[in-house]
């Protein structure tokens, strides 16, 4: 997994096998909202990590390495209306 930082466009999480054909974008967040990614702990066949959102801190996600298998586990600031 790696995080791409396209200035003023987006912060995206990718998974890759090291080839262009084997590189898949798992997320697409506006760069104004996401400051980065932390963690990256393997749990069986999945990886748990946190995105650091500019407005309200870290939010946990899990991925199985697929687009449909990458989901937010919880909204750590349920009063915020920005993600």
PDB file of C-alpha atoms in Angstrom:
ATOM      1  CA  UNK A   1       0.000   0.000   0.000  1.00  0.00           C
ATOM      2  CA  UNK A   2       1.110   3.556  -0.546  1.00  0.00           C
ATOM      3  CA  UNK A   3      -0.370   7.051  -0.299  1.00  0.00           C
ATOM      4  CA  UNK A   4      -0.212   9.439  -3.237  1.00  0.00           C
ATOM      5  CA  UNK A   5      -0.250  13.171  -2.544  1.00  0.00           C
ATOM      6  CA  UNK A   6      -1.284  15.146  -5.616  1.00  0.00           C
ATOM      7  CA  UNK A   7      -0.987  18.735  -4.408  1.00  0.00           C
ATOM      8  CA  UNK A   8      -4.343  20.554  -4.474  1.00  0.00           C
ATOM      9  CA  UNK A   9      -6.062  17.571  -6.066  1.00  0.00           C
ATOM     10  CA  UNK A  10      -6.304  14.427  -3.978  1.00  0.00           C
ATOM     11  CA  UNK A  11      -4.740  12.068  -1.476  1.00  0.00           C
ATOM     12  CA  UNK A  12      -5.231   8.523  -2.647  1.00  0.00           C
ATOM     13  CA  UNK A  13      -4.432   5.126  -1.205  1.00  0.00           C
ATOM     14  CA  UNK A  14      -3.120   2.577  -3.709  1.00  0.00           C
ATOM     15  CA  UNK A  15      -2.247  -1.105  -3.575  1.00  0.00           C
ATOM     16  CA  UNK A  16       0.343  -2.508  -5.971  1.00  0.00           C
ATOM     17  CA  UNK A  17       2.178  -5.661  -6.876  1.00  0.00           C
ATOM     18  CA  UNK A  18       4.991  -3.501  -8.249  1.00  0.00           C
ATOM     19  CA  UNK A  19       3.698  -3.309 -11.819  1.00  0.00           C
ATOM     20  CA  UNK A  20       1.644  -0.639 -13.558  1.00  0.00           C
ATOM     21  CA  UNK A  21      -1.073  -3.163 -14.422  1.00  0.00           C
ATOM     22  CA  UNK A  22      -1.134  -4.375 -10.818  1.00  0.00           C
ATOM     23  CA  UNK A  23      -1.584  -0.906  -9.266  1.00  0.00           C
ATOM     24  CA  UNK A  24      -5.110  -0.053  -8.100  1.00  0.00           C
ATOM     25  CA  UNK A  25      -6.462   3.122  -6.499  1.00  0.00           C
ATOM     26  CA  UNK A  26      -8.444   2.235  -3.371  1.00  0.00           C
ATOM     27  CA  UNK A  27      -9.590   5.717  -2.336  1.00  0.00           C
ATOM     28  CA  UNK A  28      -9.981   9.193  -3.792  1.00  0.00           C
ATOM     29  CA  UNK A  29     -10.192  11.946  -1.187  1.00  0.00           C
ATOM     30  CA  UNK A  30      -9.860  15.693  -1.846  1.00  0.00           C
ATOM     31  CA  UNK A  31      -6.440  16.882  -0.613  1.00  0.00           C
ATOM     32  CA  UNK A  32      -8.114  19.631   1.412  1.00  0.00           C
ATOM     33  CA  UNK A  33      -9.720  16.969   3.631  1.00  0.00           C
ATOM     34  CA  UNK A  34      -7.005  14.336   4.096  1.00  0.00           C
ATOM     35  CA  UNK A  35      -3.621  15.174   5.594  1.00  0.00           C
ATOM     36  CA  UNK A  36      -2.207  11.650   5.463  1.00  0.00           C
ATOM     37  CA  UNK A  37      -2.452   8.026   6.480  1.00  0.00           C
ATOM     38  CA  UNK A  38      -1.142   6.342   9.610  1.00  0.00           C
ATOM     39  CA  UNK A  39      -0.895   2.793  10.822  1.00  0.00           C
ATOM     40  CA  UNK A  40      -1.120  -0.096   8.467  1.00  0.00           C
ATOM     41  CA  UNK A  41      -1.571  -3.148  10.674  1.00  0.00           C
ATOM     42  CA  UNK A  42      -2.231  -6.529   9.062  1.00  0.00           C
ATOM     43  CA  UNK A  43      -5.128  -8.516  10.502  1.00  0.00           C
ATOM     44  CA  UNK A  44      -5.357 -11.783   8.644  1.00  0.00           C
ATOM     45  CA  UNK A  45      -5.982 -10.960   4.987  1.00  0.00           C
ATOM     46  CA  UNK A  46      -6.934  -7.323   5.732  1.00  0.00           C
ATOM     47  CA  UNK A  47      -5.064  -4.157   6.694  1.00  0.00           C
ATOM     48  CA  UNK A  48      -6.336  -1.602   9.200  1.00  0.00           C
ATOM     49  CA  UNK A  49      -5.128   2.001   8.944  1.00  0.00           C
ATOM     50  CA  UNK A  50      -6.272   5.530   9.736  1.00  0.00           C
ATOM     51  CA  UNK A  51      -6.703   8.544   7.516  1.00  0.00           C
ATOM     52  CA  UNK A  52      -5.964  11.839   9.221  1.00  0.00           C
ATOM     53  CA  UNK A  53      -8.746  14.207   8.202  1.00  0.00           C
ATOM     54  CA  UNK A  54      -7.913  17.926   8.315  1.00  0.00           C
ATOM     55  CA  UNK A  55     -11.108  18.954  10.110  1.00  0.00           C
ATOM     56  CA  UNK A  56     -11.609  16.221  12.675  1.00  0.00           C
ATOM     57  CA  UNK A  57      -8.619  13.939  13.173  1.00  0.00           C
ATOM     58  CA  UNK A  58      -8.094  10.280  12.476  1.00  0.00           C
ATOM     59  CA  UNK A  59     -10.701   7.840  11.186  1.00  0.00           C
ATOM     60  CA  UNK A  60     -10.101   4.074  11.045  1.00  0.00           C
ATOM     61  CA  UNK A  61     -10.426   2.170   7.769  1.00  0.00           C
ATOM     62  CA  UNK A  62      -9.954  -1.442   6.728  1.00  0.00           C
ATOM     63  CA  UNK A  63      -9.038  -2.827   3.323  1.00  0.00           C
ATOM     64  CA  UNK A  64      -8.746  -6.222   1.732  1.00  0.00           C
ATOM     65  CA  UNK A  65      -6.778  -4.653  -1.132  1.00  0.00           C
ATOM     66  CA  UNK A  66      -9.809  -4.027  -3.334  1.00  0.00           C
ATOM     67  CA  UNK A  67     -11.807  -0.863  -4.029  1.00  0.00           C
ATOM     68  CA  UNK A  68     -15.065  -2.350  -2.743  1.00  0.00           C
ATOM     69  CA  UNK A  69     -13.289  -3.865   0.251  1.00  0.00           C
ATOM     70  CA  UNK A  70     -11.914  -0.523   1.498  1.00  0.00           C
ATOM     71  CA  UNK A  71     -14.309   0.960   4.044  1.00  0.00           C
ATOM     72  CA  UNK A  72     -14.379   3.386   6.940  1.00  0.00           C
ATOM     73  CA  UNK A  73     -14.851   1.460  10.189  1.00  0.00           C
ATOM     74  CA  UNK A  74     -16.206   4.340  12.273  1.00  0.00           C
ATOM     75  CA  UNK A  75     -16.802   8.068  12.200  1.00  0.00           C
ATOM     76  CA  UNK A  76     -14.672   9.255  15.110  1.00  0.00           C
ATOM     77  CA  UNK A  77     -16.416  12.651  15.091  1.00  0.00           C
ATOM     78  CA  UNK A  78     -20.081  11.909  14.338  1.00  0.00           C
ATOM     79  CA  UNK A  79     -21.008  15.576  14.902  1.00  0.00           C
ATOM     80  CA  UNK A  80     -18.877  16.684  11.936  1.00  0.00           C
ATOM     81  CA  UNK A  81     -20.625  16.943   8.595  1.00  0.00           C
ATOM     82  CA  UNK A  82     -17.581  16.852   6.342  1.00  0.00           C
ATOM     83  CA  UNK A  83     -16.863  13.224   5.412  1.00  0.00           C
TER      84      UNK A  83
END
